[in-house]
Coordinates of C-alpha atoms in Angstrom, one line a residue:
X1 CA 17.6 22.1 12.5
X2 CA 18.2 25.4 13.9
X3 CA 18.4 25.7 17.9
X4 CA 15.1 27.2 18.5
X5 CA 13.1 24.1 17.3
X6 CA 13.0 20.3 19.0
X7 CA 10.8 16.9 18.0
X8 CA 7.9 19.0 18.3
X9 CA 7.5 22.6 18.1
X10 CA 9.4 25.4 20.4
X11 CA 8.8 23.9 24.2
X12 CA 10.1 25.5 27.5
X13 CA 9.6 26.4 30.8
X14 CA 7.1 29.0 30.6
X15 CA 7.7 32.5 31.8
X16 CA 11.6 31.3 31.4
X17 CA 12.3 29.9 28.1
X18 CA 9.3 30.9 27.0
X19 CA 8.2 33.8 27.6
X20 CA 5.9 36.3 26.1
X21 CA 8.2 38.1 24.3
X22 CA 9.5 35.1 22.6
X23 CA 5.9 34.1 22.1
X24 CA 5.1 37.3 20.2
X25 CA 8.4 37.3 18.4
X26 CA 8.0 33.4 17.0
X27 CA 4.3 34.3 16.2
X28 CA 5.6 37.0 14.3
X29 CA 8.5 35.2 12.4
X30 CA 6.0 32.6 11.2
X31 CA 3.4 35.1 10.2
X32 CA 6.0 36.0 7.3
X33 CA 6.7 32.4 6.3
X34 CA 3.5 30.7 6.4
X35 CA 1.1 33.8 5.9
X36 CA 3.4 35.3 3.5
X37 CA 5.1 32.3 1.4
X38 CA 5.1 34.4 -1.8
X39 CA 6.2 38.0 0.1
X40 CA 3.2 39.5 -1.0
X41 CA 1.3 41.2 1.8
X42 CA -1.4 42.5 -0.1
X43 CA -4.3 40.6 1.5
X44 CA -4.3 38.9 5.4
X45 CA -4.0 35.6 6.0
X46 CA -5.9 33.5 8.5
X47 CA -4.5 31.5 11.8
X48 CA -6.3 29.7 13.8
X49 CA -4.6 29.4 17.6
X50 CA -5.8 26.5 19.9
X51 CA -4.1 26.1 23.3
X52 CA -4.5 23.0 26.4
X53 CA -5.6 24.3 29.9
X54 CA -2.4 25.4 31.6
X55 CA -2.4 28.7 33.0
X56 CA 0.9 30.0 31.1
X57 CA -1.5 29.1 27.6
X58 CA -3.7 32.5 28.5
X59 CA -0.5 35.1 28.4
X60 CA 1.0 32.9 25.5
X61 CA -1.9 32.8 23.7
X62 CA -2.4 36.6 24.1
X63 CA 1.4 36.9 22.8
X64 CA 0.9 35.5 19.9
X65 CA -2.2 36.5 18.9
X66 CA -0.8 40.0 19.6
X67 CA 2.1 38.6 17.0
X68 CA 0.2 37.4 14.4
X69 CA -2.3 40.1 14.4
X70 CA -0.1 42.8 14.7
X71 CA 1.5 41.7 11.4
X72 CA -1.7 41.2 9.5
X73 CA -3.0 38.0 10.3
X74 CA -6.2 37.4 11.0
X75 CA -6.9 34.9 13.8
X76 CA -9.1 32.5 14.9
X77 CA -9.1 31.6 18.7
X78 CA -10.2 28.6 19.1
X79 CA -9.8 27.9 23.2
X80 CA -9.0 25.0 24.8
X81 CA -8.8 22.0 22.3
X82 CA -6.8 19.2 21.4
X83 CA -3.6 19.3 19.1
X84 CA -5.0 17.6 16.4
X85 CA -8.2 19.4 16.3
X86 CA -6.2 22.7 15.5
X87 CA -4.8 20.4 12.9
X88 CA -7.9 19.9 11.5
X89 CA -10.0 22.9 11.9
X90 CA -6.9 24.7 10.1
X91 CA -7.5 22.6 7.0
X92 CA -11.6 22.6 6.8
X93 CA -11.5 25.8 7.4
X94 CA -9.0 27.1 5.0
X95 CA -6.4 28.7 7.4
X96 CA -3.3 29.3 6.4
X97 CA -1.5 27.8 9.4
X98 CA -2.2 26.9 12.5
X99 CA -1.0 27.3 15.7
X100 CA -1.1 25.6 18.7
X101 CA 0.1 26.3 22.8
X102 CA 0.9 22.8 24.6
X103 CA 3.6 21.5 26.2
X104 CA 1.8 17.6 25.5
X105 CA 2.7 15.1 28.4
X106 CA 4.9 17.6 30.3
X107 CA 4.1 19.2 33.5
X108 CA 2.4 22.6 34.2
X109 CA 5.2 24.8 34.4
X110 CA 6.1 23.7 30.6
X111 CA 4.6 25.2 27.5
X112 CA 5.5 25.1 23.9
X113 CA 4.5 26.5 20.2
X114 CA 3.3 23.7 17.6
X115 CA 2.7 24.8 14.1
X116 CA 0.3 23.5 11.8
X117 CA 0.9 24.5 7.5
X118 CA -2.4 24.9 5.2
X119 CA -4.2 21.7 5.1
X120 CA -3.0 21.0 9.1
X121 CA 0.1 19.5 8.6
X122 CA 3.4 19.4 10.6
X123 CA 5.9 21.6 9.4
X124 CA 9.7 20.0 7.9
X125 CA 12.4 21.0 9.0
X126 CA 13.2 23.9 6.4
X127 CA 10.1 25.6 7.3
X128 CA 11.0 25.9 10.9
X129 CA 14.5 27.0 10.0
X130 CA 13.0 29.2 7.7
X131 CA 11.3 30.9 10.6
X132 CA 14.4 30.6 12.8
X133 CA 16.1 32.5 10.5
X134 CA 13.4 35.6 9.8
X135 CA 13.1 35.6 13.7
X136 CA 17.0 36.7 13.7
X137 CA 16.1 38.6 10.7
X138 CA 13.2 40.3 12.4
X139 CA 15.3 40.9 15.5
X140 CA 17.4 43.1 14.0
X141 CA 15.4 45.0 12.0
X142 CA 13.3 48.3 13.1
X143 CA 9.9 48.3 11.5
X144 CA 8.9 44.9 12.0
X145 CA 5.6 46.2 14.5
X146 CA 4.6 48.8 11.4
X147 CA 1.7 48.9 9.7
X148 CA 0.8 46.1 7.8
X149 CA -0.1 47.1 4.0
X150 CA -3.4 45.5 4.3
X151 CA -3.9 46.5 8.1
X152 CA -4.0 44.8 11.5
X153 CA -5.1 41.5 11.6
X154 CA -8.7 40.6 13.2
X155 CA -9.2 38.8 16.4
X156 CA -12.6 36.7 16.7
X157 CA -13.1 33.9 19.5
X158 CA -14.6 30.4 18.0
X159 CA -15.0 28.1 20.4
X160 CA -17.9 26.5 18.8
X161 CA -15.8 25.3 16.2
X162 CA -14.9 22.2 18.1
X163 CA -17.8 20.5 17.1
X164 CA -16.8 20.1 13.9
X165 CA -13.8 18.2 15.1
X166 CA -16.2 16.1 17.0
X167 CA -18.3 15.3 14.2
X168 CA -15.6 14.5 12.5
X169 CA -14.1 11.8 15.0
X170 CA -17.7 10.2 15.1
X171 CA -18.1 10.2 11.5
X172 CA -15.1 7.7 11.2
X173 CA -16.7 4.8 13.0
X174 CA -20.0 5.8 11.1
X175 CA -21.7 7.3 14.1
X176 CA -24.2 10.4 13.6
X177 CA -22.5 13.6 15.3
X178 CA -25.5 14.7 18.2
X179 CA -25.3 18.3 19.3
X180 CA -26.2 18.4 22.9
X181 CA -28.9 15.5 22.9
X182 CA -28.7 13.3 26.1
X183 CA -25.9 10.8 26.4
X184 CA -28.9 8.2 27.0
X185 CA -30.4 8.8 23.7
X186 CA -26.7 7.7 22.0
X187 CA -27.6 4.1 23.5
X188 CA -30.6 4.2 21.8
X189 CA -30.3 6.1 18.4
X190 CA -31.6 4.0 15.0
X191 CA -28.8 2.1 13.5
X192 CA -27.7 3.1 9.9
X193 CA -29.7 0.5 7.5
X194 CA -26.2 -0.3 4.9
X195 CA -23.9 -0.5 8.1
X196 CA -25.7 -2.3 11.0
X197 CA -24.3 -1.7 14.1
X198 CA -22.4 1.1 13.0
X199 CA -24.4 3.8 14.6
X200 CA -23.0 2.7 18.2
X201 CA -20.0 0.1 17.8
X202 CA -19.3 0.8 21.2
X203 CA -22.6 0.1 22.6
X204 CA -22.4 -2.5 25.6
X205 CA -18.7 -1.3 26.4
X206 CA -18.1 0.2 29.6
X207 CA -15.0 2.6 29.6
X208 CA -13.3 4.4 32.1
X209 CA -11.0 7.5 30.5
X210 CA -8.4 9.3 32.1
X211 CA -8.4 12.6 30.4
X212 CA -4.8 14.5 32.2
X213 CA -7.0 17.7 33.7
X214 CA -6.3 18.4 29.7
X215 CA -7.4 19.5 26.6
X216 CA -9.7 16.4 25.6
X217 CA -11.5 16.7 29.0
X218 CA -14.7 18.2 27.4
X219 CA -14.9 16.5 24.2
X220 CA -13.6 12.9 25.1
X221 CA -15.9 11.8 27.3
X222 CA -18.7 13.1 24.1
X223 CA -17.1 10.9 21.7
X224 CA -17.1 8.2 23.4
X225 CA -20.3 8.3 24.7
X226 CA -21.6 9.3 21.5
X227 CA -20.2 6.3 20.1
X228 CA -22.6 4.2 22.5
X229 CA -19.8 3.6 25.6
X230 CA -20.7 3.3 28.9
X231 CA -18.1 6.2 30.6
X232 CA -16.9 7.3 33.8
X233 CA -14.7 9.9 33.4
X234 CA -11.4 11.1 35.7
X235 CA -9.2 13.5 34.9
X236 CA -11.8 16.0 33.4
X237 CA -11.1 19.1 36.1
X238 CA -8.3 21.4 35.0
X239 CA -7.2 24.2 37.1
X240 CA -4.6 25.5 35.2
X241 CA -1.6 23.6 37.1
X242 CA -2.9 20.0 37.6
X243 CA -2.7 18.8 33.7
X244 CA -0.7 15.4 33.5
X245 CA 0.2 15.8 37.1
X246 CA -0.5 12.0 38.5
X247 CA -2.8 11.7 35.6
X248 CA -3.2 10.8 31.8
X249 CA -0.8 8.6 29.4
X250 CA 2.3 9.1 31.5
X251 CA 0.7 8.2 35.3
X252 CA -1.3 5.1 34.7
X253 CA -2.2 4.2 38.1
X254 CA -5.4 6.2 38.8
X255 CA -6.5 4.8 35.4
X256 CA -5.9 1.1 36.3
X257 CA -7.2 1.5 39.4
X258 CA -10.4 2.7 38.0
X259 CA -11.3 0.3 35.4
X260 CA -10.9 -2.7 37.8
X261 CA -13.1 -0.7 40.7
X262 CA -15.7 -0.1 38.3
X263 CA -15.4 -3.5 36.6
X264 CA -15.3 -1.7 32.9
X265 CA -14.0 -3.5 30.0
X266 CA -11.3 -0.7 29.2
X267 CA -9.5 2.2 30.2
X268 CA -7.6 4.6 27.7
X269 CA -5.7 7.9 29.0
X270 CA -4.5 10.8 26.9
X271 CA -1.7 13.3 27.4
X272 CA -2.4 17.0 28.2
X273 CA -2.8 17.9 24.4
X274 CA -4.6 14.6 23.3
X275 CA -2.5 13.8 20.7
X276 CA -1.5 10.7 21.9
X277 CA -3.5 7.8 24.2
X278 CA -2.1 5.0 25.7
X279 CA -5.0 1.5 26.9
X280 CA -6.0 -0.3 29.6
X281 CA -7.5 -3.9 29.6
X282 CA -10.2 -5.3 31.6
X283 CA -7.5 -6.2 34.5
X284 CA -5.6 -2.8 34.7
X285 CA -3.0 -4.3 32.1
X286 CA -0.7 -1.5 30.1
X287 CA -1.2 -1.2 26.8
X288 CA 1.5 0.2 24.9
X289 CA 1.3 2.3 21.4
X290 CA 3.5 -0.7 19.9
X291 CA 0.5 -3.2 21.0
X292 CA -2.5 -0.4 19.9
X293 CA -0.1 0.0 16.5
X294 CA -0.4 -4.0 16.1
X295 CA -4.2 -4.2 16.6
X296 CA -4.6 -2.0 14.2
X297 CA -2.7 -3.1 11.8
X298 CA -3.6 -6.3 12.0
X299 CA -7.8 -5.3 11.8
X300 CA -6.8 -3.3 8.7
X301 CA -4.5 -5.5 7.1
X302 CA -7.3 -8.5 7.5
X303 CA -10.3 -5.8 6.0
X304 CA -7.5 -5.0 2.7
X305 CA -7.1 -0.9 4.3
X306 CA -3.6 -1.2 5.0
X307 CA -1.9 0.6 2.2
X308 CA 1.1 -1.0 0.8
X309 CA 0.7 -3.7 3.7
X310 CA 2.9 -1.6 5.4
X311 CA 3.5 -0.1 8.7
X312 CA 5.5 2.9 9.8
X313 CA 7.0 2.7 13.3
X314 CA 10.3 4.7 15.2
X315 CA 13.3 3.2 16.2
X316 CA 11.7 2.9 19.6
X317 CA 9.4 0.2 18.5
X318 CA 10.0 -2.9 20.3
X319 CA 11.7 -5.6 19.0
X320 CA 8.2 -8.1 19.7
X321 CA 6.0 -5.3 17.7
X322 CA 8.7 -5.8 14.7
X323 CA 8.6 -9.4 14.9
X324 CA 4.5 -9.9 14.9
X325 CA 4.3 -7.8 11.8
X326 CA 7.0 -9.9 10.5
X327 CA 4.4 -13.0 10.8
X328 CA 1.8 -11.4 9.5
X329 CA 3.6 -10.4 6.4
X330 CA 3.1 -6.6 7.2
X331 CA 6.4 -4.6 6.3
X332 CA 7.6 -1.8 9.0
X333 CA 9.7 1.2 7.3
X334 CA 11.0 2.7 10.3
X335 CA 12.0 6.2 11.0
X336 CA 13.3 9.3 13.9
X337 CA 11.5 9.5 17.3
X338 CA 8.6 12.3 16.5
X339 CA 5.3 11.8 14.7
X340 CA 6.1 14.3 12.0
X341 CA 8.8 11.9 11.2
X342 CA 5.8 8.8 10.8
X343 CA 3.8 11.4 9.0
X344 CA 6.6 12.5 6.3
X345 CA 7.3 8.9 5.7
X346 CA 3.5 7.6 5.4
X347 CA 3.0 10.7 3.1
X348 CA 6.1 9.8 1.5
X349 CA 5.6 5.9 0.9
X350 CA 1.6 6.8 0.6
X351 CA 1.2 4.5 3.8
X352 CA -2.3 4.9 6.2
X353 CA -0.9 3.5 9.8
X354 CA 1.7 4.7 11.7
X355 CA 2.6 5.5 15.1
X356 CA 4.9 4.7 18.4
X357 CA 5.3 3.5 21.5
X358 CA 4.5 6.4 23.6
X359 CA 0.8 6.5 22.1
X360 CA 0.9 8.7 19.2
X361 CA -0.8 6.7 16.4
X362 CA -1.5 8.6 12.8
X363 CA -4.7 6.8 11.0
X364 CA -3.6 8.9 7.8
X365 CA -7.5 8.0 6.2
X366 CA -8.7 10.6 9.0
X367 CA -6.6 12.6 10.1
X368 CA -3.1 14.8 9.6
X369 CA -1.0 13.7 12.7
X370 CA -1.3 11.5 16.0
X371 CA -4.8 12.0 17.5
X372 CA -5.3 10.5 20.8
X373 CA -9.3 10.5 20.3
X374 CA -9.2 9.2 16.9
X375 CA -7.0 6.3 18.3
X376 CA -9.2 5.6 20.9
X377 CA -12.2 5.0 19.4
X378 CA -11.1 3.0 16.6
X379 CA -8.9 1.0 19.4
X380 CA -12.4 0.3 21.3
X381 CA -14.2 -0.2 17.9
X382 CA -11.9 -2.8 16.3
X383 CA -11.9 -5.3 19.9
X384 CA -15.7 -4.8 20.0
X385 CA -16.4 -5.5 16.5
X386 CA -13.7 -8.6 17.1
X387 CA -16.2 -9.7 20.3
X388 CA -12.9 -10.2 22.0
X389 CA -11.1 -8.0 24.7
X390 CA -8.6 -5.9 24.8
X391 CA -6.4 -8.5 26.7
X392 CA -6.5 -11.0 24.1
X393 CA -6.1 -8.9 21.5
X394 CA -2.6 -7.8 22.9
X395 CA -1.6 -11.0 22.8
X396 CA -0.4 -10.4 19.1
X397 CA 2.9 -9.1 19.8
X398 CA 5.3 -10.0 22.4
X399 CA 6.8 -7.7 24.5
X400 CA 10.9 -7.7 24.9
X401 CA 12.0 -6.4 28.3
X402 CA 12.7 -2.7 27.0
X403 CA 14.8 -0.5 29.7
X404 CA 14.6 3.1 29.3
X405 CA 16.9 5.4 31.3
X406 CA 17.0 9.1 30.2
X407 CA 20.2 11.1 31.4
X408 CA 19.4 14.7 32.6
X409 CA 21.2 17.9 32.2
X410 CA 23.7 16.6 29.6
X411 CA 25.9 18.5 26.5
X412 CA 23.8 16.5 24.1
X413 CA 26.4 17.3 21.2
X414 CA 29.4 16.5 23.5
X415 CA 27.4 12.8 23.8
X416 CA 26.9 12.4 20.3
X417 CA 30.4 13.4 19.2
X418 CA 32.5 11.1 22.3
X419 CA 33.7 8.2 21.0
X420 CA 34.0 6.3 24.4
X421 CA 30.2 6.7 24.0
X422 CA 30.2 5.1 20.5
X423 CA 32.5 2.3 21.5
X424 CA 30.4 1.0 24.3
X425 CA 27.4 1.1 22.3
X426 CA 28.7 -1.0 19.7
X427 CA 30.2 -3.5 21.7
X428 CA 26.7 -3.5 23.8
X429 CA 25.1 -4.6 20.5
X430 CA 27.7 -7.6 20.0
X431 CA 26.8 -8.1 23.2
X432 CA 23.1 -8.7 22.5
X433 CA 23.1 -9.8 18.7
X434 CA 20.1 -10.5 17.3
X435 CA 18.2 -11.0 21.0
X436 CA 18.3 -7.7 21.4
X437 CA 18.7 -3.5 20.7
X438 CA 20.7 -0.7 22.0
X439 CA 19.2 2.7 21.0
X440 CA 21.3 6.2 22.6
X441 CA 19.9 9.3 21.5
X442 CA 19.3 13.0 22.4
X443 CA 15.6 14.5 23.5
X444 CA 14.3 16.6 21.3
X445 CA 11.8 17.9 24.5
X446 CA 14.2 17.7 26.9
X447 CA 17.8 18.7 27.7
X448 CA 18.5 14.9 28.0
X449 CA 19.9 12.1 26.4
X450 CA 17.9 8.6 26.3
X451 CA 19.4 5.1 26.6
X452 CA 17.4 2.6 25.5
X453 CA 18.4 -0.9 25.7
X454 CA 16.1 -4.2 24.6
X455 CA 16.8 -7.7 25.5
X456 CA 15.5 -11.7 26.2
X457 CA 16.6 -11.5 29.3
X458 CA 15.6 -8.3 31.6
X459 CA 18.3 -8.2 33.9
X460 CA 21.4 -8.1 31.0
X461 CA 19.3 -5.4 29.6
X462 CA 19.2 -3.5 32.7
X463 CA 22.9 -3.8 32.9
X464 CA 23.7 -2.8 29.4
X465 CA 21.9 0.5 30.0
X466 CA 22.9 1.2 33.6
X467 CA 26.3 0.7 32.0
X468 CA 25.9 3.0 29.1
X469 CA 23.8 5.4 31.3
X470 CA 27.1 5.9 34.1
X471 CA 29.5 6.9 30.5
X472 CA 27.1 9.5 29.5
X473 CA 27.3 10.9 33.7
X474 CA 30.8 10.5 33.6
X475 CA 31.2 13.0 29.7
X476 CA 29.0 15.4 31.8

C-alpha cells in the first residue's frame, strides 16, 4: 500500500487533507486506471459519484466530477446515498467505477474518496497503488487537463436512481418495492401466495432507527416501513455538520433511550454512510456486529445458505463470537480489520457471510460490500420469523470483556518496528493463554494505533492494555 490510501479509501480532514485540488487530482488518476484499464481512450467511460450529507461532500463532489469529466468520463451524480448503493447502482447500471464521498462514522469536518470497480466492488490493493502511482505520474506531467480524444465527459444528475437500490433491499426479504404509496398501505398489501408472510415479515414489529443526520436518512425509514415495521425515526435531519455527531452506530444513547420510551421491540442505528448498523433490544441492550454476525449465521446455517458452513470474521472478533461458531460447527477464516478484506476472502473461499464487530456485515447473496440497510432488515427478519426477540437471540454468543484503547497522534511505523513494543505484547499473551487475546495495530482511518486486549476477567484485561497503551505514549 502506497501512503495515499488507508482501510478504506483516501479519508481526511476536509479542506486540509483533503482538499479540492487533491479531490480533482485522485479523480483524475483513477479515471486512467479504472476508465482506461486497456490505455485506449477512444470511447468515454461512465462513473457514477454518490456522496453522504456533509457540507465538504458539495465542493468534493464538484472536484471530482470536474476530474473525471474533464478527462473523458462521463458521470452520473447520484446525490446523497448510501455507500453501498453506489456499489450497486455502479454494477446494474454498467458503470465502469464508482465513486463515492464519505468519511463513514467520522465527524463532520472528515471526508474521504471510496472507490467502487465495474460490477461495485472494492478495489485491492494494486489498483489503488496503481492510481497512487499515475497520480505522481500525472503530477508531473503537462497535458494531463487536454483534450480528451473522445471529448469531455457528460455531467447528468440522477437522483431517482435510488430507487432501484431500494427495490432491491426489499426484494431480498421478498417484499414488493412501492413507489410512493402510503406507508399504511405496506401494513396492508396482499401476501405473496408461494411465500406466505413474505410480503411484510416485519409486520407487527415496532422499530425505532437512528439514521446519524446521514446518508440512509431518506431511504431507511422506506425500507423498513415498506417491509411492514412500525418506525419512529431519529436522526433523519442533516444539516451538513451534525452527521454522526451524538448520533448513529458510534453514539448509542439517543437510540436506547428511544426504543425503551416508545416501548418498540428494536432499535438499529447506522453510521453516516450506511454501510454499517449496529442493534438494539427491546431493553436498550447493545448489540454488537459479532452478535448480528452470529444470528445470522446461525438462521443460515439451520436453512442450509451458509456456503461452505463457514464464516468470515476480523481479528477483532471476540473470542465468545469464535467460540459459539465453534459449537455450532460453523468454521471462521479470519482476516485484516476492513470489509474489503471479508469481501476478498468470501470471494476468495466462495463464502456468503461475513462481517465485524463495528457493524459492517457483507450478505455476499445480495450485495458487494457491508450494507447497513441490507443488515438490518434481514437482522429484524430473521428474529421475527424466529417469534423470539432480539434479546434472546443474542444469547448465542458470549461476550468476553474486550478493552479497546486507541493511542492518538503516534509514528505508526516507529510502533510497529519497536521491539519493547513486541516484547510486551508477547509476554501479555502468556499472560492470558488461552482465556484471552491481545491484538496492537495501526488505524488505517486514523493516525492512531489500537490496543486491544480480551480476557475472563475484565479488570486484568484493562490492565494489560493500560499497560501496553502507556509503551506506545512513551515510543511517541
Amino acid at each position: 500500500m502506497g501512503q495515499l490510501f488507508g482501510t478504506d479509501g483516501v479519508r481526511g480532514v476536509a479542506g486540509r487533507d483533503l482538499n479540492a485540488r487533491l479531490a480533482m487530482r485522485v479523480a483524475a488518476a483513477a479515471a486512467s486506471v479504472l476508465g482506461y484499464p486497456d490505455g485506449a481512450r477512444s470511447s468515454r467511460p461512465l462513473a457514477l459519484v454518490g456522496r453522504d450529507p456533509r457540507a465538504s461532500g458539495e465542493f468534493l463532489e464538484a472536484a471530482v466530477v470536474a476530474g473525471l469529466a474533464g478527462c473523458g468520463v462521463d458521470v452520473i451524480r447520484l446525490g446523497v446515498i448510501p455507500t453501498p448503493g453506489v456499489a450497486y447502482l455502479t454494477d446494474v447500471l454498467g458503470a465502469d467505477f464508482g465513486v463515492m464521498l464519505s468519511a463513514s462514522h467520522n465527524p463532520a469536518p472528515d471526508n474521504g474518496i471510496k472507490f467502487f470497480a465495474s460490477g461495485g466492488v472494492k478495489l485491492p490493493d494494486e489498483v489503488e497503488d496503481r492510481i497512487e502511482a499515475k497520480l505522481a505520474e500525472q503530477a508531473a506531467a503537462d497535458d494531463v487537463w487536454g483534450v480528451p480524444p473522445a471529448g469531455f465527459g457528460r455531467i447528468s444528475d440522477a437522483g431517482h436512481e435510488a430507487e432501484l437500490y431500494l427495490a432491491h433491499l426489499l426484494s431480498t426479504v421478498g417484499v414488493h418495492y412501492r413507489d410512493g404509496q402510503d406507508q399504511d398501505q405496506a401494513q396492508d398489501q396482499d401476501q405473496d401466495e408461494d411465500q406466505p408472510g413474505a410480503a411484510a415479515p416485519l409486520l407487527g414489529w415496532r422499530v425505532v432507527i437512528d439514521c446519524a443526520h446521514g446518508a440512509a436518512y431518506a431511504l431507511a425509514p422506506r425500507l423498513l416501513s415498506q417491509a411492514g415495521a412500525d418506525v419512529i425515526s431519529i436522526g433523519v435531519q442533516p444539516d451538513g455538520i451534525n452527521i454522526n455527531s451524538g448520533c448513529g452506530s458510534t453514539s448509542l444513547g439517543a437510540l436506547r433511550a428511544a426504543v425503551v420510551k416508545h416501548g418498540a421491540d428494536a432499535g438499529i442505528a447506522y453510521d453516516g454512510d450506511a454501510d454499517r448498523c449496529l442493534a438494539v433490544d427491546a431493553t436498550g441492550e447493545v448489540i454488537d456486529g459479532d452478535q448480528i454476525l452470529a444470528i445470522l449465521a446461525l438462521a443460515l446455517n439451520d436453512s442450509g445458505r451458509l456456503a461452505g458452513g463457514t464464516v468470515v470474521a476480523t481479528v477483532m472478533a471476540n473470542l465468545g463470537f469464535r467460540r459459539a461458531m465453534s459449537q455450532a460447527g460453523i468454521d471462521v477464516v479470519e482476516t485484516p480489520v476492513g470489509d474489503r478484506y471479508l469481501i476478498a476472502a468470501m470471494l476468495d473461499g466462495k463464502y456468503s457471510l461475513g462481517g465485524e464487530q463495528s457493524g459492517h456485515i457483507i450478505l455476499l447473496d445480495h450485495a458487494s460490500t457491508g450494507d447497513g440497510m441490507l443488515t438490518s432488515v434481514h437482522l429484524l427478519a430473521t428474529a421475527a420469523r424466529s417469534g423470539r426477540p432480539l434479546a434472546e437471540l443474542a444469547k448465542v454468543m458470549t461476550k468476553y470483556p474486550q478493552v479497546l484503547i486507541n493511542v492518538h497522534s503516534q509514528n505508526k511505523a516507529k510502533a510497529a518496528a519497536s521491539p519493547r513494543l513486541s516484547e510486551a505484547v508477547e509476554a501479555a499473551r502468556a499472560e492470558l493463554g488461552d482465556s484471552g487475546r491481545v491484538l496492537v495495530r495501526p488505524s488505517g482511518t486514523e493516525p492512531a494505533v489500537r490496543v486491544m486486549v480480551e480476557a475472563v476477567d475484565e479488570a486484568q484485561a484493562r490492565q494489560v492494555a493500560d499497560r501496553l497503551a502507556d509503551i506506545l505514549r512513551e515510543l511517541g
